[in-house]
Amino acid sequence: MCIRDSSNGDNSPCSDLQHYCGGTYQGIINNLDYIQEMGFDAIWISPVVDNADIPPRHGYHGYWARDWTKLNNHFGSEDDFKKFISECHSRNIWVMVDVVANHVAPVGLDFSTIYPFNRAEHYHDWCDIDDYDFDHNQWKVENCRLAKLPDLKQENGWVTDTLLAWVKNLVHNYDIDGLRVDTVPEVPKWFWYKFTEAAGVYTIGEVFNFRWDYLRGYIGPMNSILNYAIFRELREVFKGGSFNNFANTISAVQNFFGNELNYMGNFVDNHDNPRFLNGFGGWDGLMGALTFSLFFTGIPIVYYGDEQGYGGGDDPNNREELWTHMN
């Protein structure tokens, strides 16, 4: 994610994690040595499009798109973004950008501030996804609002064409190497096939679900997915659970997913879940879990701050600023 690191030398703590806390492209450039010296050769950053600010929360995270034709100037200028990618590429570091094609900022039914999706016909009728629906009602998952965020209507040909042109231009104009795709189950699979083709780079989808058959259904529409198949079990075993049970789970996962595991993203922490150190285990357990994720089949993903022992809870407390703990 876009490292919350000041580019102006201000190392004071962030007073409100629901707001922007100084993270910029220049801030990452300033600390590329820090990242590269840990051995990383790719960086996943937050969505880069212009976002809405709707107090008391703000679009610091990038998931509240307002104007799809502009970049989020809180992170820096367009030239700063290009410089960041160029600096990474000069070090043989790839850049993966988070993208969203499911929803826009939480504007209710007044779409006038959203561009170019500023008409009611660009959205599904308002209904809300309940927790029960994720395992029992796929129609609602794809057609209703997640967290009351207006749900784009991909069945509208103009909406689909606009999203496909947008992602193609984003990748081409800025020489982006890969995409992490948000809220994948909330959009029909037929759309993701087109989206992945238009992007023309590696796509890894967020399918926040623990059913293996459900997860596997999105490999194809996406090039791959985040490995939620082992997420809970990985945390549990390094919290002090049974290694025999874990070994059985891993064997079953390998048999079920086969070669598809090679491209799945292994992780211990991310911005959607309380961190491992927030009640799941201690430092030794975190180091064990991270070691497993690094060496198990797949693509290892380490969430910033793990290396510093961060232990934040639910969003936004798991999205801490980094500059006060740069050891």
Protein backbone atom coordinates (compact mmCIF):
# COMPACT_ATOMS: atom_id res chain seq x y z
CA MET A 1 0.00 0.00 0.00
CA CYS A 2 1.03 3.62 -0.40
CA ILE A 3 3.44 4.00 2.49
CA ARG A 4 2.31 6.68 4.93
CA ASP A 5 5.66 8.43 4.83
CA SER A 6 6.24 12.17 4.84
CA SER A 7 8.12 13.73 1.94
CA ASN A 8 8.75 17.03 3.74
CA GLY A 9 10.73 15.78 6.74
CA ASP A 10 7.82 16.04 9.19
CA ASN A 11 8.08 12.95 11.40
CA SER A 12 5.32 13.84 13.84
CA PRO A 13 2.69 11.17 14.56
CA CYS A 14 -0.53 11.17 12.57
CA SER A 15 -3.38 12.59 14.64
CA ASP A 16 -6.23 11.04 12.62
CA LEU A 17 -5.86 7.75 10.75
CA GLN A 18 -9.19 8.39 8.99
CA HIS A 19 -7.52 11.22 7.08
CA TYR A 20 -4.47 11.66 4.86
CA CYS A 21 -1.28 11.27 6.88
CA GLY A 22 1.37 12.52 4.48
CA GLY A 23 1.95 9.49 2.28
CA THR A 24 3.29 10.61 -1.10
CA TYR A 25 5.10 9.19 -4.11
CA GLN A 26 8.12 11.28 -3.17
CA GLY A 27 7.99 9.78 0.30
CA ILE A 28 8.31 6.30 -1.19
CA ILE A 29 11.11 7.45 -3.49
CA ASN A 30 12.96 8.78 -0.46
CA ASN A 31 12.77 5.35 1.15
CA LEU A 32 13.36 3.01 -1.78
CA ASP A 33 16.65 1.98 -0.19
CA TYR A 34 14.74 0.91 2.92
CA ILE A 35 12.38 -1.21 0.81
CA GLN A 36 14.99 -2.67 -1.52
CA GLU A 37 17.41 -3.55 1.26
CA MET A 38 14.75 -5.88 2.68
CA GLY A 39 14.83 -7.73 -0.63
CA PHE A 40 11.56 -6.59 -2.18
CA ASP A 41 11.37 -6.27 -5.96
CA ALA A 42 7.79 -5.02 -6.29
CA ILE A 43 5.61 -2.42 -4.56
CA TRP A 44 1.81 -2.46 -4.35
CA ILE A 45 0.36 1.02 -3.88
CA SER A 46 -3.09 2.42 -3.17
CA PRO A 47 -5.55 3.34 -5.94
CA VAL A 48 -4.32 6.49 -7.64
CA VAL A 49 -7.51 8.12 -8.97
CA ASP A 50 -9.00 11.29 -7.50
CA ASN A 51 -11.01 10.47 -4.37
CA ALA A 52 -13.81 12.17 -2.48
CA ASP A 53 -13.49 13.57 1.04
CA ILE A 54 -16.68 12.90 3.00
CA PRO A 55 -16.16 13.76 6.69
CA PRO A 56 -15.60 12.33 9.19
CA ARG A 57 -13.83 9.85 6.91
CA HIS A 58 -11.83 10.70 3.84
CA GLY A 59 -10.74 8.94 0.68
CA TYR A 60 -7.12 8.60 1.83
CA HIS A 61 -7.30 4.87 1.04
CA GLY A 62 -8.17 5.36 -2.61
CA TYR A 63 -11.39 3.34 -2.73
CA TRP A 64 -13.76 6.32 -3.00
CA ALA A 65 -13.27 7.32 -6.64
CA ARG A 66 -14.65 10.72 -7.60
CA ASP A 67 -13.02 11.68 -10.91
CA TRP A 68 -11.62 8.77 -12.90
CA THR A 69 -9.82 11.14 -15.29
CA LYS A 70 -7.65 12.69 -12.56
CA LEU A 71 -5.01 11.44 -10.14
CA ASN A 72 -5.26 11.89 -6.37
CA ASN A 73 -3.20 15.03 -5.77
CA HIS A 74 -2.80 14.21 -2.07
CA PHE A 75 -0.21 11.64 -3.16
CA GLY A 76 1.59 14.06 -5.45
CA SER A 77 1.39 15.38 -9.00
CA GLU A 78 1.24 13.37 -12.20
CA ASP A 79 4.93 14.09 -12.69
CA ASP A 80 5.60 12.77 -9.16
CA PHE A 81 3.75 9.56 -10.03
CA LYS A 82 5.73 9.13 -13.23
CA LYS A 83 8.97 9.84 -11.37
CA PHE A 84 8.08 7.25 -8.74
CA ILE A 85 7.51 4.56 -11.36
CA SER A 86 10.66 5.55 -13.23
CA GLU A 87 12.74 5.42 -10.04
CA CYS A 88 11.35 1.99 -9.22
CA HIS A 89 12.03 0.66 -12.71
CA SER A 90 15.59 1.99 -12.60
CA ARG A 91 16.08 -0.31 -9.58
CA ASN A 92 14.30 -3.27 -11.23
CA ILE A 93 11.35 -2.83 -8.87
CA TRP A 94 7.91 -3.46 -10.35
CA VAL A 95 4.91 -1.32 -9.46
CA MET A 96 1.48 -2.84 -8.85
CA VAL A 97 -1.41 -0.39 -8.55
CA ASP A 98 -4.65 -1.09 -6.72
CA VAL A 99 -7.75 -0.52 -8.88
CA VAL A 100 -11.50 -0.52 -8.34
CA ALA A 101 -14.23 -1.18 -10.92
CA ASN A 102 -17.11 -2.05 -8.60
CA HIS A 103 -18.10 1.20 -6.95
CA VAL A 104 -17.52 4.92 -6.44
CA ALA A 105 -17.46 7.28 -3.45
CA PRO A 106 -20.37 7.13 -0.94
CA VAL A 107 -22.53 9.86 -2.48
CA GLY A 108 -25.94 8.30 -1.90
CA LEU A 109 -28.08 8.94 -4.97
CA ASP A 110 -26.52 12.26 -5.98
CA PHE A 111 -24.04 11.27 -8.66
CA SER A 112 -23.38 14.82 -9.89
CA THR A 113 -19.90 14.97 -8.32
CA ILE A 114 -18.76 11.67 -9.85
CA TYR A 115 -17.11 11.78 -13.25
CA PRO A 116 -17.72 10.32 -15.75
CA PHE A 117 -20.30 8.09 -14.03
CA ASN A 118 -22.67 10.92 -13.17
CA ARG A 119 -26.06 9.47 -14.18
CA ALA A 120 -28.38 7.11 -12.31
CA GLU A 121 -28.39 4.74 -15.29
CA HIS A 122 -24.71 4.03 -14.62
CA TYR A 123 -25.60 2.26 -11.36
CA HIS A 124 -27.64 -0.61 -10.06
CA ASP A 125 -30.73 0.27 -8.06
CA TRP A 126 -29.97 0.74 -4.38
CA CYS A 127 -30.04 -2.38 -2.26
CA ASP A 128 -27.51 -3.35 0.40
CA ILE A 129 -25.33 -6.45 0.70
CA ASP A 130 -25.74 -8.18 4.06
CA ASP A 131 -23.10 -10.43 5.63
CA TYR A 132 -25.34 -13.44 4.98
CA ASP A 133 -25.34 -12.72 1.25
CA PHE A 134 -21.64 -13.38 0.70
CA ASP A 135 -22.15 -17.13 1.02
CA HIS A 136 -25.80 -17.38 0.02
CA ASN A 137 -26.88 -14.76 -2.52
CA GLN A 138 -24.45 -14.04 -5.35
CA TRP A 139 -27.01 -11.90 -7.18
CA LYS A 140 -27.07 -9.43 -4.30
CA VAL A 141 -23.27 -9.53 -4.03
CA GLU A 142 -23.01 -8.45 -7.68
CA ASN A 143 -25.94 -6.04 -7.84
CA CYS A 144 -26.23 -4.37 -4.44
CA ARG A 145 -24.10 -1.91 -2.51
CA LEU A 146 -21.11 -2.93 -0.43
CA ALA A 147 -20.93 -0.60 2.59
CA LYS A 148 -23.49 1.65 0.87
CA LEU A 149 -21.07 2.47 -1.97
CA PRO A 150 -22.90 3.13 -5.28
CA ASP A 151 -22.59 -0.01 -7.39
CA LEU A 152 -21.54 0.47 -10.99
CA LYS A 153 -23.75 -1.26 -13.56
CA GLN A 154 -21.42 -3.19 -15.85
CA GLU A 155 -24.44 -4.42 -17.84
CA ASN A 156 -24.60 -0.89 -19.20
CA GLY A 157 -22.37 -1.09 -22.28
CA TRP A 158 -21.13 2.48 -21.89
CA VAL A 159 -20.05 1.81 -18.29
CA THR A 160 -18.12 -1.30 -19.29
CA ASP A 161 -16.48 0.36 -22.29
CA THR A 162 -15.46 3.34 -20.17
CA LEU A 163 -13.93 1.17 -17.44
CA LEU A 164 -12.03 -0.93 -19.98
CA ALA A 165 -10.67 2.15 -21.75
CA TRP A 166 -9.72 3.66 -18.38
CA VAL A 167 -7.69 0.67 -17.18
CA LYS A 168 -5.99 0.25 -20.56
CA ASN A 169 -4.95 3.90 -20.57
CA LEU A 170 -3.85 3.80 -16.92
CA VAL A 171 -1.49 0.90 -17.53
CA HIS A 172 -0.18 2.26 -20.82
CA ASN A 173 0.24 5.91 -19.85
CA TYR A 174 2.15 5.20 -16.64
CA ASP A 175 3.97 1.97 -17.52
CA ILE A 176 2.35 0.03 -14.67
CA ASP A 177 3.51 -3.56 -14.20
CA GLY A 178 0.53 -5.17 -12.48
CA LEU A 179 -2.84 -4.58 -10.85
CA ARG A 180 -4.36 -5.63 -7.55
CA VAL A 181 -8.10 -5.61 -8.22
CA ASP A 182 -10.49 -4.70 -5.41
CA THR A 183 -13.94 -6.21 -4.68
CA VAL A 184 -13.78 -8.88 -7.36
CA PRO A 185 -16.83 -11.03 -6.35
CA GLU A 186 -18.99 -7.90 -6.41
CA VAL A 187 -18.70 -7.74 -10.22
CA PRO A 188 -19.72 -10.46 -12.73
CA LYS A 189 -16.97 -12.74 -13.99
CA TRP A 190 -17.67 -11.95 -17.64
CA PHE A 191 -16.61 -8.38 -16.98
CA TRP A 192 -13.33 -9.41 -15.32
CA TYR A 193 -12.30 -11.45 -18.35
CA LYS A 194 -12.60 -8.27 -20.44
CA PHE A 195 -10.94 -6.12 -17.79
CA THR A 196 -7.91 -8.42 -17.49
CA GLU A 197 -7.54 -8.51 -21.26
CA ALA A 198 -7.79 -4.72 -21.53
CA ALA A 199 -5.22 -4.22 -18.76
CA GLY A 200 -2.67 -6.42 -20.50
CA VAL A 201 -0.66 -6.96 -17.29
CA TYR A 202 -0.78 -9.38 -14.37
CA THR A 203 -3.97 -9.03 -12.31
CA ILE A 204 -4.45 -10.41 -8.82
CA GLY A 205 -7.94 -10.19 -7.39
CA GLU A 206 -9.26 -9.64 -3.90
CA VAL A 207 -11.81 -12.39 -3.28
CA PHE A 208 -12.47 -11.97 0.44
CA ASN A 209 -13.94 -15.42 1.00
CA PHE A 210 -12.65 -18.65 2.53
CA ARG A 211 -14.48 -21.23 0.36
CA TRP A 212 -11.94 -22.88 -1.91
CA ASP A 213 -14.33 -23.59 -4.77
CA TYR A 214 -15.57 -19.99 -4.68
CA LEU A 215 -12.03 -18.63 -4.68
CA ARG A 216 -10.97 -20.86 -7.55
CA GLY A 217 -13.86 -19.63 -9.67
CA TYR A 218 -12.15 -16.26 -10.05
CA ILE A 219 -8.88 -17.67 -11.37
CA GLY A 220 -9.39 -17.16 -15.08
CA PRO A 221 -11.39 -13.95 -14.89
CA MET A 222 -8.33 -12.74 -12.94
CA ASN A 223 -4.82 -14.02 -13.59
CA SER A 224 -4.79 -14.99 -9.93
CA ILE A 225 -6.17 -14.16 -6.48
CA LEU A 226 -4.99 -13.36 -2.98
CA ASN A 227 -4.58 -16.62 -1.06
CA TYR A 228 -7.43 -16.45 1.43
CA ALA A 229 -7.52 -20.26 1.25
CA ILE A 230 -4.79 -20.47 3.90
CA PHE A 231 -5.11 -17.06 5.58
CA ARG A 232 -6.99 -18.14 8.72
CA GLU A 233 -5.10 -21.40 9.14
CA LEU A 234 -1.73 -19.65 8.71
CA ARG A 235 -2.55 -17.23 11.49
CA GLU A 236 -3.97 -19.92 13.73
CA VAL A 237 -0.99 -22.26 13.59
CA PHE A 238 1.54 -19.54 14.37
CA LYS A 239 -0.66 -18.34 17.18
CA GLY A 240 -0.06 -21.73 18.77
CA GLY A 241 -2.35 -24.06 16.86
CA SER A 242 -1.77 -27.61 15.67
CA PHE A 243 0.95 -28.06 13.07
CA ASN A 244 -0.52 -31.47 12.19
CA ASN A 245 -3.81 -29.84 11.28
CA PHE A 246 -1.98 -27.13 9.37
CA ALA A 247 0.06 -29.68 7.43
CA ASN A 248 -3.15 -31.47 6.46
CA THR A 249 -4.68 -28.19 5.30
CA ILE A 250 -1.64 -27.28 3.22
CA SER A 251 -1.62 -30.71 1.58
CA ALA A 252 -5.30 -30.37 0.72
CA VAL A 253 -4.78 -26.85 -0.65
CA GLN A 254 -1.93 -28.06 -2.84
CA ASN A 255 -4.06 -30.90 -4.21
CA PHE A 256 -7.05 -28.62 -4.80
CA PHE A 257 -5.35 -25.64 -6.47
CA GLY A 258 -2.37 -27.43 -8.05
CA ASN A 259 -0.29 -25.19 -10.30
CA GLU A 260 -2.67 -22.28 -9.70
CA LEU A 261 -0.88 -21.78 -6.36
CA ASN A 262 2.20 -20.56 -8.25
CA TYR A 263 0.51 -17.22 -8.98
CA MET A 264 -1.58 -16.73 -5.85
CA GLY A 265 -0.59 -14.04 -3.35
CA ASN A 266 0.43 -15.28 0.10
CA PHE A 267 0.05 -12.82 2.97
CA VAL A 268 -0.17 -12.60 6.74
CA ASP A 269 -1.47 -9.04 7.12
CA ASN A 270 -3.27 -6.55 4.92
CA HIS A 271 -5.30 -3.36 5.18
CA ASP A 272 -8.63 -5.21 5.49
CA ASN A 273 -7.90 -7.25 8.63
CA PRO A 274 -6.52 -6.57 12.10
CA ARG A 275 -2.80 -7.22 12.11
CA PHE A 276 -1.37 -10.51 13.36
CA LEU A 277 0.13 -8.80 16.41
CA ASN A 278 -3.33 -7.52 17.37
CA GLY A 279 -4.31 -10.56 19.39
CA PHE A 280 -3.28 -13.35 17.03
CA GLY A 281 0.20 -13.95 18.34
CA GLY A 282 3.53 -12.44 19.32
CA TRP A 283 6.65 -11.43 17.44
CA ASP A 284 7.97 -14.98 17.09
CA GLY A 285 4.65 -16.11 15.68
CA LEU A 286 4.61 -13.24 13.20
CA MET A 287 8.13 -14.07 12.06
CA GLY A 288 7.13 -17.70 11.62
CA ALA A 289 4.02 -16.81 9.64
CA LEU A 290 5.94 -14.38 7.42
CA THR A 291 8.66 -16.97 6.82
CA PHE A 292 6.06 -19.50 5.73
CA SER A 293 4.39 -16.99 3.38
CA LEU A 294 7.77 -16.17 1.85
CA PHE A 295 8.70 -19.79 1.13
CA PHE A 296 5.34 -21.41 0.38
CA THR A 297 4.35 -21.81 -3.26
CA GLY A 298 3.05 -18.52 -4.63
CA ILE A 299 3.87 -14.82 -4.60
CA PRO A 300 4.72 -13.48 -1.12
CA ILE A 301 3.16 -10.16 -0.13
CA VAL A 302 4.33 -8.35 3.01
CA TYR A 303 2.19 -5.52 4.38
CA TYR A 304 4.19 -2.43 5.29
CA GLY A 305 4.77 -2.09 9.03
CA ASP A 306 5.05 -5.82 9.72
CA GLU A 307 8.81 -5.43 9.67
CA GLN A 308 8.45 -2.81 12.41
CA GLY A 309 6.12 -4.86 14.59
CA TYR A 310 2.92 -2.96 13.93
CA GLY A 311 -0.15 -4.34 15.69
CA GLY A 312 -3.10 -2.16 14.65
CA GLY A 313 -6.66 -3.46 14.88
CA ASP A 314 -9.61 -2.90 12.58
CA ASP A 315 -9.53 -0.31 9.80
CA PRO A 316 -8.23 2.40 10.06
CA ASN A 317 -6.02 1.35 12.98
CA ASN A 318 -4.24 -1.21 10.80
CA ARG A 319 -3.22 1.55 8.39
CA GLU A 320 -0.68 3.26 10.60
CA GLU A 321 1.83 5.87 9.49
CA LEU A 322 5.29 4.44 8.96
CA TRP A 323 7.64 7.37 9.41
CA THR A 324 7.58 7.34 13.22
CA HIS A 325 9.00 3.78 13.28
CA MET A 326 11.66 3.70 10.57
CA ASN A 327 14.29 1.63 12.37
